[in-house]
XYZ file of C-alpha atoms in Angstrom:
71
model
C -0.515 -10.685 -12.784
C -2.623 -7.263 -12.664
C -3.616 -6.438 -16.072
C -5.204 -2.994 -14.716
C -4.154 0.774 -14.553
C -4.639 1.445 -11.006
C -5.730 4.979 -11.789
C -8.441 3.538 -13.791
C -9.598 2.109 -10.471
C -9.203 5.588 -8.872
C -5.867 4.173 -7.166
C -2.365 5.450 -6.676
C -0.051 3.032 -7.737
C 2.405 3.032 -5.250
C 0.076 2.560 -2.496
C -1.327 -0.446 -3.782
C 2.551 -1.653 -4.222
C 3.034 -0.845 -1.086
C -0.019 -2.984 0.300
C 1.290 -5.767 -1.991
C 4.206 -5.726 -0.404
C 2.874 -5.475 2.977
C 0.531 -8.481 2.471
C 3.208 -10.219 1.097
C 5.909 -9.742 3.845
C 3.337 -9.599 6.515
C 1.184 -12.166 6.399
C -1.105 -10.978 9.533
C -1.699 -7.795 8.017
C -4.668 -9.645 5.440
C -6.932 -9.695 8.097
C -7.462 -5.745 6.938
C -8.753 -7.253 3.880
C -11.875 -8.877 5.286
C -15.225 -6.683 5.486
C -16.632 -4.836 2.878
C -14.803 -1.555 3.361
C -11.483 -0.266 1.205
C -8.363 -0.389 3.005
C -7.691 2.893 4.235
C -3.779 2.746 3.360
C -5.057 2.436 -0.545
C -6.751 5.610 -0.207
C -5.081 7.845 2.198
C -1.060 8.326 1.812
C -0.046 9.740 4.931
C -1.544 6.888 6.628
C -0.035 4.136 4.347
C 3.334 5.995 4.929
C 2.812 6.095 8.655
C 1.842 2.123 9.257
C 4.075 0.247 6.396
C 7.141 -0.753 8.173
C 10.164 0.411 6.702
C 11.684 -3.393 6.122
C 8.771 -3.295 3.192
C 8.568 0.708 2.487
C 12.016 0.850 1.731
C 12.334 -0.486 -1.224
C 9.196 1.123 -2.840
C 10.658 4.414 -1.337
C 13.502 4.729 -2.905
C 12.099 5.391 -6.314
C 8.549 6.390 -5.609
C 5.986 8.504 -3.577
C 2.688 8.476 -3.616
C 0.247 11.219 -4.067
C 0.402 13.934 -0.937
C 2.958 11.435 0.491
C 5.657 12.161 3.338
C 8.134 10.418 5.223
C-alpha cells in the first residue's frame, strides 16, 4: 500500500499508475528501475503516453490524463 500523496513527492498521479501498471504487466520493463536516475515516464507525460502499451494504458485512460498529456 502507498500511504503518500504523489504530489507531495512532486509526482503526477496517473503517471506513477501508469508505471505501476506497466511494471506490473510487464515484468521486463523493471530493469528501468535500476541506476540512480528517475524514470523519465514519471516525469515527462508525453513520453509515458508514447511508450505504455495500450493493453496497460487503457484502462488508466479511460478516466484519467496526466498533466500536459496526449494520446
Amino acid at each position: 500500500m502507498i500511504d503518500i500523496d504523489p504530489a507531495a513527492l512532486g509526482l503526477d498521479g496517473t503517471l506513477l499508475w501508469l508505471a505501476l501498471r506497466l511494471y506490473v504487466l510487464e515484468p521486463s520493463t523493471r530493469e528501468e528501475l535500476r541506476g540512480d536516475r528517475v524514470p523519465t515516464r514519471l516525469l515527462d507525460p508525453r513520453e509515458a503516453l508514447a511508450t505504455t502499451p495500450q493493453h496497460v494504458s487503457d484502462a488508466v485512460l479511460a478516466t484519467f490524463r496526466p498533466e500536459g498529456g496526449t494520446r
